[in-house]
Coordinates of C-alpha atoms and ligand atoms in Angstrom, one line a residue:
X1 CA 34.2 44.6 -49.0
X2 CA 36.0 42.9 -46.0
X3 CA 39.6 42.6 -45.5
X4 CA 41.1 39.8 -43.8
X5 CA 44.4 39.1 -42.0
X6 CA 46.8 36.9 -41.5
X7 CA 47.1 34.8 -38.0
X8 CA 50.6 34.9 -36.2
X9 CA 51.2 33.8 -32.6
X10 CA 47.1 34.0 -32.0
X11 CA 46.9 37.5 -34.1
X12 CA 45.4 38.0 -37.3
X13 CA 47.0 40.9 -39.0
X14 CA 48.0 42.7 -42.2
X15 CA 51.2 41.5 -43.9
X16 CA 53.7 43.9 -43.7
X17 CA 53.7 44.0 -47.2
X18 CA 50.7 46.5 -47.0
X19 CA 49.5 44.9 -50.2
X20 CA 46.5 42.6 -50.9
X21 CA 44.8 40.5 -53.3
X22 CA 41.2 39.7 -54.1
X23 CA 39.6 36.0 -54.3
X24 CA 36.7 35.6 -56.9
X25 CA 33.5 33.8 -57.0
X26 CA 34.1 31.9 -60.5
X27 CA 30.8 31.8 -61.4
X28 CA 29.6 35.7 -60.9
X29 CA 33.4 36.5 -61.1
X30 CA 33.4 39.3 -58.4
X31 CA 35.4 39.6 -55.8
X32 CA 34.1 38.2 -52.3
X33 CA 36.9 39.9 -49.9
X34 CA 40.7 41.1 -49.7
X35 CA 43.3 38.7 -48.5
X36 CA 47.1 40.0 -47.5
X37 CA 49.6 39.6 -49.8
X38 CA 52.2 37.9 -47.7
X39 CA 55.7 38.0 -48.2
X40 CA 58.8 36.1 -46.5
X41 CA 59.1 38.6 -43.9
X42 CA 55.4 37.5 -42.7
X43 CA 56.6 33.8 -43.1
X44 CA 59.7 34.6 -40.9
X45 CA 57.8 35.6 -38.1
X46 CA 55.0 32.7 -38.8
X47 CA 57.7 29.9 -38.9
X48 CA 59.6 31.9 -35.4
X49 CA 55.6 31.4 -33.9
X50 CA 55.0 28.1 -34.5
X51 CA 59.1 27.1 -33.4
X52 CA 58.2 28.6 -30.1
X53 CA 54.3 27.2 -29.7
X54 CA 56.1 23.6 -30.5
X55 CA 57.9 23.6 -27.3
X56 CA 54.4 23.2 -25.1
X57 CA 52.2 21.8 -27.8
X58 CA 54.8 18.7 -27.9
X59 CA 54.3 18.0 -24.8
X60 CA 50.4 18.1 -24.4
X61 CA 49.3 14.5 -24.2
X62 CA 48.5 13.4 -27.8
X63 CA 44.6 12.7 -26.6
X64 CA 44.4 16.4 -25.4
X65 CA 45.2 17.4 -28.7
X66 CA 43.2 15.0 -30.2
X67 CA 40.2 16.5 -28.3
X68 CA 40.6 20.0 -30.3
X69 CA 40.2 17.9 -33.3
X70 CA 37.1 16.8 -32.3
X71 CA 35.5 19.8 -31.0
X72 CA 36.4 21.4 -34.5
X73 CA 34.7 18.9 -36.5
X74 CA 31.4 19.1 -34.1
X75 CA 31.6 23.3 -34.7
X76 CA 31.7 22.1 -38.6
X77 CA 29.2 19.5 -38.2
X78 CA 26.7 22.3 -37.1
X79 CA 27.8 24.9 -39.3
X80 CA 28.2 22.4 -42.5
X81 CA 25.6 24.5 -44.6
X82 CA 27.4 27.7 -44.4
X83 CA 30.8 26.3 -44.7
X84 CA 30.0 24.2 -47.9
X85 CA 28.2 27.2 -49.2
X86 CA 31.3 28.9 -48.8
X87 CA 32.8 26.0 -50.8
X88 CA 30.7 26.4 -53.8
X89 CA 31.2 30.3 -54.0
X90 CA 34.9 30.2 -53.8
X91 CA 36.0 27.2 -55.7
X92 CA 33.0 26.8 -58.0
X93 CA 32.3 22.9 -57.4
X94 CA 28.0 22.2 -57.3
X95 CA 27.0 22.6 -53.4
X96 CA 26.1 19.1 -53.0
X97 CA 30.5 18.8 -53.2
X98 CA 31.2 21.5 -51.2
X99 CA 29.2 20.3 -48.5
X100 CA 31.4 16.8 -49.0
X101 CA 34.0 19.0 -48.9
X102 CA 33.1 20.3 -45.7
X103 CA 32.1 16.4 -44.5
X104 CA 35.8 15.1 -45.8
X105 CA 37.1 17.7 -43.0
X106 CA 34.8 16.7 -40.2
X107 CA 35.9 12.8 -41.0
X108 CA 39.1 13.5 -41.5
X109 CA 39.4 15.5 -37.9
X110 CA 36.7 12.9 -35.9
X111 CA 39.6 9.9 -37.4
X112 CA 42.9 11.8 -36.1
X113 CA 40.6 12.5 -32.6
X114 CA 40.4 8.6 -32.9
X115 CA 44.4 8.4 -33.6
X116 CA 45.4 10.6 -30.6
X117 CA 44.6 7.3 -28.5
X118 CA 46.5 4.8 -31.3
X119 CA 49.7 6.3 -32.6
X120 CA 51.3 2.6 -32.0
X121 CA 54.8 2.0 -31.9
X122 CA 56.4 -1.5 -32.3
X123 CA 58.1 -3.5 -29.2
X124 CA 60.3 -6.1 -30.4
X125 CA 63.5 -8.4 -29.0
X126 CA 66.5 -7.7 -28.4
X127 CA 69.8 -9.7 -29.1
X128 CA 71.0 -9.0 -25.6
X129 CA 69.7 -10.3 -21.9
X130 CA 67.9 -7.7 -20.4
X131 CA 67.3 -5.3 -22.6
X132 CA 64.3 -3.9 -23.9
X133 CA 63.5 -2.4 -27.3
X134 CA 60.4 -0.8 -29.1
X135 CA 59.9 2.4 -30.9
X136 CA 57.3 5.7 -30.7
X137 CA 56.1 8.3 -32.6
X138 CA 57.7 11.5 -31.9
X139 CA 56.4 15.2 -33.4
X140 CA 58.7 16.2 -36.7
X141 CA 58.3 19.9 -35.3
X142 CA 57.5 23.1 -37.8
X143 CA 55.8 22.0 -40.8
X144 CA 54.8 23.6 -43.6
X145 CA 51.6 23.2 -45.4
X146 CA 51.1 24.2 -48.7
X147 CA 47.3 23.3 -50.8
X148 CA 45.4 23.4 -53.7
X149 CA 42.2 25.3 -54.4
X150 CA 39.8 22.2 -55.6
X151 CA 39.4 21.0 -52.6
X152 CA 40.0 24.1 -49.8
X153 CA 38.8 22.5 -47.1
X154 CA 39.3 18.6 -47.3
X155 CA 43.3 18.5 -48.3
X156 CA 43.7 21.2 -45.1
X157 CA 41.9 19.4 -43.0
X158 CA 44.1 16.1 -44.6
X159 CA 47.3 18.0 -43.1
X160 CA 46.3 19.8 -40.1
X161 CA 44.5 16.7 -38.3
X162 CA 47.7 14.6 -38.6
X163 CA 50.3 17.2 -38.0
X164 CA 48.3 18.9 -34.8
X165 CA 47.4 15.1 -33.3
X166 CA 51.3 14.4 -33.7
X167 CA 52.2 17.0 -31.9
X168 CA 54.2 19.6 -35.0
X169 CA 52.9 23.2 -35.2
X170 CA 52.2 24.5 -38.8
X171 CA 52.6 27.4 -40.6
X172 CA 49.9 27.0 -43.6
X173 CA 50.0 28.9 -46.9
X174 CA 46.5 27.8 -48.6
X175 CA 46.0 28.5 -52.6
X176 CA 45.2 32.0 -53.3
X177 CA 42.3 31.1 -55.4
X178 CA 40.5 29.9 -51.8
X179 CA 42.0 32.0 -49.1
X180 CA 38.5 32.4 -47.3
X181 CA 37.9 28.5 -47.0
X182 CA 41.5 28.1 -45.4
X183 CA 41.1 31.2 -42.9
X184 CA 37.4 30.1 -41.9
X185 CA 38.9 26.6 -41.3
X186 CA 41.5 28.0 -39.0
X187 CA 38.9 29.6 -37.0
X188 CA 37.3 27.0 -37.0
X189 CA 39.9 25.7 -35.0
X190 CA 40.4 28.5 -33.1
X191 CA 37.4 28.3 -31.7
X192 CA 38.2 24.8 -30.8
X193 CA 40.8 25.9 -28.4
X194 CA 44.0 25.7 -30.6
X195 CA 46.5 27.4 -28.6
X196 CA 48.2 30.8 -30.0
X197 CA 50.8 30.2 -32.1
X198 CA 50.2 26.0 -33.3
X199 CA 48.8 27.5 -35.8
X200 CA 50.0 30.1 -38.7
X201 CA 48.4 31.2 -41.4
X202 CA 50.2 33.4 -44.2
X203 CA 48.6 34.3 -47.5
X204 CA 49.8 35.3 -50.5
X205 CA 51.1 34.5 -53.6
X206 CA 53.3 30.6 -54.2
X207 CA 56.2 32.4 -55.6
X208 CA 57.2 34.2 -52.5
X209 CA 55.2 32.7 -49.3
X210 CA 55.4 29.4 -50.4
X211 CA 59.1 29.6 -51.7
X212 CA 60.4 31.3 -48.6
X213 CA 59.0 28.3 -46.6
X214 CA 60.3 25.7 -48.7
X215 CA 63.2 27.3 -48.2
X216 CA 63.3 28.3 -44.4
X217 CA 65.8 26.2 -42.2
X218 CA 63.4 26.1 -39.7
X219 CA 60.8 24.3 -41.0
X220 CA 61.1 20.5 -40.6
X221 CA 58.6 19.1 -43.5
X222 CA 57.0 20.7 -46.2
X223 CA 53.4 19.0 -47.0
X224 CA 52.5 20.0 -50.4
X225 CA 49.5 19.0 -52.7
X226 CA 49.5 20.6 -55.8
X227 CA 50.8 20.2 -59.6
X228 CA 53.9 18.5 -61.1
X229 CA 56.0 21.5 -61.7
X230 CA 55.5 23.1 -58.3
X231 CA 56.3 19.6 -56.2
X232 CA 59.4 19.0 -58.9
X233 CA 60.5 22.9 -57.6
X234 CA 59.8 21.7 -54.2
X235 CA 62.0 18.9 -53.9
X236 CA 64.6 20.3 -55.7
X237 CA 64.7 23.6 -52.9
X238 CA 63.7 22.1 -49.9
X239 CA 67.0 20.9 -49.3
X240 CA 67.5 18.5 -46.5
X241 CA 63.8 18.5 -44.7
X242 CA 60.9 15.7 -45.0
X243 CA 58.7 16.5 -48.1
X244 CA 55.5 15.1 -48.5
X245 CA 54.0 15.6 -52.1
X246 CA 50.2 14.9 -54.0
X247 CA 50.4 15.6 -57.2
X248 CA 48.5 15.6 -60.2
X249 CA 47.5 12.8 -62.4
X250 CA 46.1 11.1 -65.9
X251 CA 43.7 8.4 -64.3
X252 CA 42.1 5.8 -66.6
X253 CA 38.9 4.1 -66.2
X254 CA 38.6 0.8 -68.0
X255 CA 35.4 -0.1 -69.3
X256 CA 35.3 -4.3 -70.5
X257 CA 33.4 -6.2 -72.7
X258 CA 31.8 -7.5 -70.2
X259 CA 30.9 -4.3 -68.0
X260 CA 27.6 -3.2 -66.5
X261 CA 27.3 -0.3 -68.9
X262 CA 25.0 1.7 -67.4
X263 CA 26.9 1.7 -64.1
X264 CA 30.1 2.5 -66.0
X265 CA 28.7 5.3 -67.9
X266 CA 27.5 6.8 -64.5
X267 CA 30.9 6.3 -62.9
X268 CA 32.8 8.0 -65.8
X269 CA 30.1 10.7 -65.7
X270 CA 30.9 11.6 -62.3
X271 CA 34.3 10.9 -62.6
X272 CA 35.1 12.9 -65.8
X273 CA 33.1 16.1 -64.9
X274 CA 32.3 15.9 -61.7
X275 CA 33.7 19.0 -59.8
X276 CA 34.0 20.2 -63.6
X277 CA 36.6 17.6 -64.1
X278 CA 39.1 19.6 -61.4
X279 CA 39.9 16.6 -59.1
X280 CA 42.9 14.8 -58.9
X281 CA 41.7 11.9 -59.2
X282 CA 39.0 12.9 -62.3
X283 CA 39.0 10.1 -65.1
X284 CA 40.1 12.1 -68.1
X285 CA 41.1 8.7 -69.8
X286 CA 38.2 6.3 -70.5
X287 CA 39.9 2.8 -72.1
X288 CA 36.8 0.9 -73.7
X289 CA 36.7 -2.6 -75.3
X290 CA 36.7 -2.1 -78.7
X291 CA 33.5 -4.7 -78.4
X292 CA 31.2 -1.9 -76.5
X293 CA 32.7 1.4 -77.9
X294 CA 29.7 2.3 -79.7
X295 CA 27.1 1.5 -77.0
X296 CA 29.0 3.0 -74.3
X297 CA 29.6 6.1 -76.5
X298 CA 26.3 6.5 -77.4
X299 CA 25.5 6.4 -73.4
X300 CA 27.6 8.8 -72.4
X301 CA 27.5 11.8 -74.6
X302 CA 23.7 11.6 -73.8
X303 CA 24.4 11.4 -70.3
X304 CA 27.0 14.3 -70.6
X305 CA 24.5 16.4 -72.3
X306 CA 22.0 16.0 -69.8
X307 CA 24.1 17.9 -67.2
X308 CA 23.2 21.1 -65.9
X309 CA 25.7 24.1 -66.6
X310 CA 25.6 27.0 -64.2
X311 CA 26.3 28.7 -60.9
X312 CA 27.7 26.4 -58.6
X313 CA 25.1 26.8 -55.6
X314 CA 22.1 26.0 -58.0
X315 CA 23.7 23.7 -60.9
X316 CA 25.3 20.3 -61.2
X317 CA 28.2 21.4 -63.0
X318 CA 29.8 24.5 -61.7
X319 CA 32.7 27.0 -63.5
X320 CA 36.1 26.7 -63.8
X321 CA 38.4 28.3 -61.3
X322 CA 39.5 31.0 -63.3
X323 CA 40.2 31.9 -66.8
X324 CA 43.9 30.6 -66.7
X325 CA 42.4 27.3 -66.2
X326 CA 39.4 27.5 -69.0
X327 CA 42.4 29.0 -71.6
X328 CA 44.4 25.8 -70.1
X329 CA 41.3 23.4 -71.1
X330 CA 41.0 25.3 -74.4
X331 CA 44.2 24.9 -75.7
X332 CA 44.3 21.4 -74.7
X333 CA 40.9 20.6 -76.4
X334 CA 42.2 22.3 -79.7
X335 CA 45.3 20.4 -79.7
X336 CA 43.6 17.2 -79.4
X337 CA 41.1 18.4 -82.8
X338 CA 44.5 19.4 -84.2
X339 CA 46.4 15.6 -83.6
X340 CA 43.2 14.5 -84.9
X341 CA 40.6 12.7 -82.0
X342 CA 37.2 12.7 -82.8
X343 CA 35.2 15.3 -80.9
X344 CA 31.8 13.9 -79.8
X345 CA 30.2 16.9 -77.7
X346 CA 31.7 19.6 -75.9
X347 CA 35.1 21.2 -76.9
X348 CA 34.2 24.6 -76.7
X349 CA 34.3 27.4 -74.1
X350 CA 30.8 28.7 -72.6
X351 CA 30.1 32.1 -71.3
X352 CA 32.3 33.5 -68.4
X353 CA 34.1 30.7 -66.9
X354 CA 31.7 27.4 -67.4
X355 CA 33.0 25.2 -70.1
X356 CA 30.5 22.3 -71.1
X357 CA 31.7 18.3 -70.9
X358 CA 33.6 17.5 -73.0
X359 CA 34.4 13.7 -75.0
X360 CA 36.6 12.5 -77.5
X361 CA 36.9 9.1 -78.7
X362 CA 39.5 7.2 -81.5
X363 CA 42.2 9.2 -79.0
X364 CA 45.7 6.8 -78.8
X365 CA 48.0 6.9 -76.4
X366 CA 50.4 8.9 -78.3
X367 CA 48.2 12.0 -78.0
X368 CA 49.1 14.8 -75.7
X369 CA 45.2 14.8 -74.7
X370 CA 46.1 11.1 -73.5
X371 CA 48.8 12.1 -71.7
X372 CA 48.7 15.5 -69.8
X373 CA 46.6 16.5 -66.9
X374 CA 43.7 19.0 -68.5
X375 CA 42.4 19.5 -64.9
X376 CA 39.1 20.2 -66.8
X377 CA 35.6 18.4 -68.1
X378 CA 37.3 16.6 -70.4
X379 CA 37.8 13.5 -71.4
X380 CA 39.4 10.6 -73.6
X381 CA 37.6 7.4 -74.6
X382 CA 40.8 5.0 -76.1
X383 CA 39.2 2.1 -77.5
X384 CA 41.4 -1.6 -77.2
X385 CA 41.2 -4.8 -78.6
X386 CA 42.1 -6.7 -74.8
X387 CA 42.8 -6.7 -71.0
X388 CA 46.3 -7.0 -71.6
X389 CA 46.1 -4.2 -73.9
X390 CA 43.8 -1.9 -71.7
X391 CA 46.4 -1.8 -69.0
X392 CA 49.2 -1.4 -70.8
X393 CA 47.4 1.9 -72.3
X394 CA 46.4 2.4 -68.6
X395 CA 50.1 2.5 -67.4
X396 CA 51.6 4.8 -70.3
X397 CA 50.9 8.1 -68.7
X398 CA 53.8 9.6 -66.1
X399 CA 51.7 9.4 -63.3
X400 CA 49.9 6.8 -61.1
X401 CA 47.2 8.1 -58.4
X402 CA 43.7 6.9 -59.5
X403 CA 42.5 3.9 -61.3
X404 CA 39.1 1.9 -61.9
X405 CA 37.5 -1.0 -63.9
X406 CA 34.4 -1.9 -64.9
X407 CA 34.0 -5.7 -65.5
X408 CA 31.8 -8.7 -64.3
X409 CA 34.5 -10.9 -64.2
X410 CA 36.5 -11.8 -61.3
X411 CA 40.1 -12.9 -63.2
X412 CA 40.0 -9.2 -65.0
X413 CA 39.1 -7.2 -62.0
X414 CA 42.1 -9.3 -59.6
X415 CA 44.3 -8.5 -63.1
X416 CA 43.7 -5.1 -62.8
X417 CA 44.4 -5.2 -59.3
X418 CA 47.5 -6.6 -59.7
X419 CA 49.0 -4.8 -63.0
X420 CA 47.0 -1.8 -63.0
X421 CA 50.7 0.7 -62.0
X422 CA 48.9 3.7 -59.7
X423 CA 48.0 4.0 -55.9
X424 CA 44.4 3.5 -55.7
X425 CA 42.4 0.9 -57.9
X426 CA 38.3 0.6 -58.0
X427 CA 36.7 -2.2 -58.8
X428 CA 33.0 -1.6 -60.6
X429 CA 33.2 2.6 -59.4
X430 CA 34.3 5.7 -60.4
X431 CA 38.1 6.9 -60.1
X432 CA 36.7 9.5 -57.8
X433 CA 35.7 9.0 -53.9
X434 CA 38.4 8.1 -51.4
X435 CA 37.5 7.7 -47.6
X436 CA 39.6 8.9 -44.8
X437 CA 40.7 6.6 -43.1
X438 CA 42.4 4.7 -46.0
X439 CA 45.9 5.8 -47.1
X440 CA 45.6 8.1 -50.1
X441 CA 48.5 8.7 -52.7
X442 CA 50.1 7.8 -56.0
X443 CA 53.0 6.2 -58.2
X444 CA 55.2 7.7 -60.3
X445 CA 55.0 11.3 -61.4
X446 CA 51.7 11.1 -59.0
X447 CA 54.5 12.0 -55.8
X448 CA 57.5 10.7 -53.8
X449 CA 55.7 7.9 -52.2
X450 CA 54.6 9.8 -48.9
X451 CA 50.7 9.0 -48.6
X452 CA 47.7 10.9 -46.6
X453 CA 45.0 10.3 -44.6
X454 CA 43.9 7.2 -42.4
X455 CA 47.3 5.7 -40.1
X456 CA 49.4 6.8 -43.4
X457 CA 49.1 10.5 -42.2
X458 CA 50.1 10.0 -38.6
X459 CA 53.4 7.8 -40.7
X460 CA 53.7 11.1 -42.7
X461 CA 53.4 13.8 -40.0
X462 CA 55.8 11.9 -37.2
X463 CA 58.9 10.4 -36.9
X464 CA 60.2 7.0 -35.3
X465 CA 62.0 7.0 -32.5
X466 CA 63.9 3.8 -31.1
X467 CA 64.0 3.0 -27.5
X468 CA 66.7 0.6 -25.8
X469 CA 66.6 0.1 -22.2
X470 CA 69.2 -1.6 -20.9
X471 CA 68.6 -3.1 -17.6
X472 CA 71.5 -5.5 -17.4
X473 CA 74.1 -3.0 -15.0
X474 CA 76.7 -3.4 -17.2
X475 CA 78.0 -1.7 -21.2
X476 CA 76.4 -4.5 -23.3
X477 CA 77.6 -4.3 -26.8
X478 CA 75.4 -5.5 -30.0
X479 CA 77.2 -7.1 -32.3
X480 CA 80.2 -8.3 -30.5
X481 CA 79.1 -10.9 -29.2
X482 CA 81.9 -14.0 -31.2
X483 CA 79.4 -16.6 -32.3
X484 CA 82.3 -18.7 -33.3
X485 CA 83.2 -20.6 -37.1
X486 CA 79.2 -21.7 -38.3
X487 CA 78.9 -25.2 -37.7
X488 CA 78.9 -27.4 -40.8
Ligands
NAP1 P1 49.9 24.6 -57.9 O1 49.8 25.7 -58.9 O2 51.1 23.8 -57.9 O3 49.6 25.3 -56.5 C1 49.5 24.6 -55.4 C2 50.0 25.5 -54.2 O4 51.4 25.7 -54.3 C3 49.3 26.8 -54.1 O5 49.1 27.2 -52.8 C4 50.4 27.7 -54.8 O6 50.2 29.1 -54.4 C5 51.6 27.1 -54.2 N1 52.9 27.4 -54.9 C6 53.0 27.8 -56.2 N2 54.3 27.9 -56.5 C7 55.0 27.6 -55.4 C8 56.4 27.6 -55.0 N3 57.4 27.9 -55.9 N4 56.7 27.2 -53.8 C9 55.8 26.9 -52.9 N5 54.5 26.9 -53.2 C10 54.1 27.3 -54.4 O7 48.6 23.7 -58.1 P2 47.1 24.1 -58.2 O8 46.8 24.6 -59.6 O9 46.7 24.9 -57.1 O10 46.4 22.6 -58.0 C11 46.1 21.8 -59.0 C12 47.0 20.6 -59.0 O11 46.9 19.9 -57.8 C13 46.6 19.5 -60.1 O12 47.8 19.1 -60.7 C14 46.0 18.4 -59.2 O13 46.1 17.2 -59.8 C15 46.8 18.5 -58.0 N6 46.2 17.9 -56.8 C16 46.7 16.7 -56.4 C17 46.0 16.1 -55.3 C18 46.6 14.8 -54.7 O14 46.2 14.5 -53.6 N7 47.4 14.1 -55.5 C19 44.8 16.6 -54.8 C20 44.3 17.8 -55.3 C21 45.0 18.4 -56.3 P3 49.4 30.1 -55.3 O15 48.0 29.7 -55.2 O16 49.6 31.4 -54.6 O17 50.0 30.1 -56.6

């Protein structure tokens, strides 16, 4: 079984911990290597790297850096089937995703390439004669990244492209259910010609890597994607640095009276238990016109049933992550029997970590099933009487990241667009499938406004600085200048 390191200054190593950790295939559920157990000495000596490789990487022109980014996503481009294979063994998603997995990255990094020649400041007036005034983005300096396991290569490659093409250095502390996804990524960009020391990797458990760098006066920004609780820890420890959180969420679909039902049962299909249902944005609340509710019902449990349960690199739906998160789905899908939905298929675990798809209907919004993130293949059909109804249901939940409608009709769809309280809205698709170079984020419980990808990440990873020249050869002041008593 291999062992692998952590990467300080250029060097991967063992923590000085001495200790490690295994990460497991989900759907064999043995071990595919040993990862270091990092603690906050490892991150001490991470963050003092990366504090010291900021002083040159800063100052590399932006395009320079830029052209690492590129070079990583060719290396990927070539290499896509093994790293999306890798995917699918680690995190359990169907191979077809975890080679979209892999293609988010080599997007993601061929967009920021693309941003090392934009960056743009503004230029603007100014109140005085002869004096100029604009503003440019300047690095933010150590940042910390901290990611989920669903998607291990995509939300990486979402914070490294940004925060390298800006000019910070990172110290990254990946999920430990996907340590081999993050480390392979790294070398990936290693082998791009990162210099030693930009990057950082440090693995090891939340409650001691990640803490210590939440924590660490050195680090300028904490990037975080992950659940509720951990970003609500985050911003209450992070004390006075930028923090930029993805959370989870409870996104609805909306299916009309008026929808293409077909299409919308195939978009809640993929939606609802695509990935096994472990996407941020998965639609684990279908809100159906009471008109349709039978048809569409009908539809999709047969639809549901036709999916193929199994190992991830052969099968359209793959396992859980582990067997904390198929006890989670469990207990969720007993307490929505116990308040009383109506289970249609599903609802009960399968062997080892699969669990099959899942549907209730007659759920209301009172339910804990209708409000809380299951993170699992399960989902909620809420039937309404109304548009106005149907987004009111829609915007009951505490978060806000992912919402869609299904409707031929051009006054509900702009309705939806306009009421419908979350970051992202589809029209006629799935709640699933963002692109990378649009901003990506949520309202609400969803985060704290910050969003990702496209010119929002180079906004997120970068500060603005404001130039004033003053070419004028004497101390002008703004503001005192005496306009004299307004003129009637
Ligand atoms: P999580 O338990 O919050 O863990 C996320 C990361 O935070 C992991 O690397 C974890 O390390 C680390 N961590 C845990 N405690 C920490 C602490 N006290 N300080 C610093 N870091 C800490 O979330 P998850 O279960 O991995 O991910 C699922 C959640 O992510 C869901 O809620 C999902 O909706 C959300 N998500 C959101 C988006 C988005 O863009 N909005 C995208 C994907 C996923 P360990 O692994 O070592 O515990």
């Amino acid at each position: 079984m291999k062992t692998y390191g952590i990467l300080i200054d250029g060097k991967w190593q063992p923590s000085s911990s001495g200790k490690t950790f295994d990460s497991i295939n989900p759907s064999s559920e043995k071990s595919i290597g040993k990862f270091q157990q990092g603690n906050e000495k490892d991150v001490d000596r991470a963050v003092a790297a990366a504090k010291k490789a900021y002083e040159s990487w800063r100052l590399m022109p932006p395009t320079e850096r830029a052209d690492i980014l590129l070079e990583a996503a060719l290396i990927l481009q070539r290499d896509k089937t093994h790293y999306g294979e890798l995917v699918s063994i680690e995190m359990g998603k169907q191979l077809k995703e975890g080679l979209s997995d892999v293609q988010e990255a080599i997007d993601t990094f061929k967009y920021f390439h693309g941003e090392g020649r934009r960056m743009f400041g503004h230029t603007t007036t100014s109140e005085l004669q002869n004096k100029a005034a604009y503003t440019i983005r300047i690095p933010i300096g150590v940042c910390g990244l901290i990611t989920p396991w669903n998607f291990p290569v995509a939300i990486p490659s979402w914070k490294l492209g940004p925060a390298l093409v800006c000019g910070n250095t990172v110290v990254f502390k990946p999920s430990s259910d996907t340590p081999l996804n993050a480390i392979e990524l790294v070398k990936v960009l290693e082998k791009a010609g990162i210099p030693k020391g930009v990057i950082n990797l440090v693995t090891g458990p939340g409650s001691t890597v990640g803490k210590r760098l939440v924590e660490h006066p050195d680090v300028r920004m904490i990037s975080f994607t992950g659940s509720k609780a951990t970003g609500e820890w985050i911003t209450k420890n992070a004390g006075v640095k930028k923090i930029g959180l993805e959370l989870g969420s409870k996104n609805p679909i909306i299916v009309m009276d008026d929808a293409n039902l077909d299409l919308a049962v195939e978009g809640t299909v993929w939606a609802a238990f695509g990935t096994t249902g472990q996407r941020c944005t998965a639609a684990s609340r279908v809100i159906v016109h009471k008109k349709i509710q039978k048809a569409f019902e009908k539809k999709l449990v047969a639809a549901a049933q036709k999916l193929k349960i199994g190992n991830a690199l052969t099968h359209e739906i793959g396992p859980l992550v582990n067997k904390r998160a198929q006890d989670k789905v469990q207990n969720y899908v007993d307490i929505g029997k116990k308040q009383k939905a109506k289970l249609l298929c599903g609802g009960k675990r399968g062997h080892g970590l699969f669990y099959p798809p899942t549907i209730f209907t007659e759920v209301t919004p009172k339910m804990t099933i209708a409000q809380e993130e299951i993170f699992g293949p399960v989902t909620a059909i809420m039937p309404v009487n109304n548009l106005t109804e149907a987004i009111k249901v829609a915007n009951s939940v505490d978060y806000g990241l992912s919402s869609s409608i299904f409707t031929q009709d051009i006054n509900n769809a702009m309705t939806a667009i306009r009421d419908l309280d979350f970051g992202i809205t589809y029209i006629n698709s799935s709640t699933i499938g963002s692109e990378v170079h649009l901003p990506f984020g949520g309202t609400k419980g969803t985060g704290n406004g910050t969003r990702e990808a496209g010119w929002a990440g180079v906004e997120e990873f970068s500060e603005n600085k404001t130039v004033y020249i003053d070419y004028s050869g004497k101390l002008q002041k703004a503001q005192m200048k005496d306009s004299g008593p307004r003129k009637k």
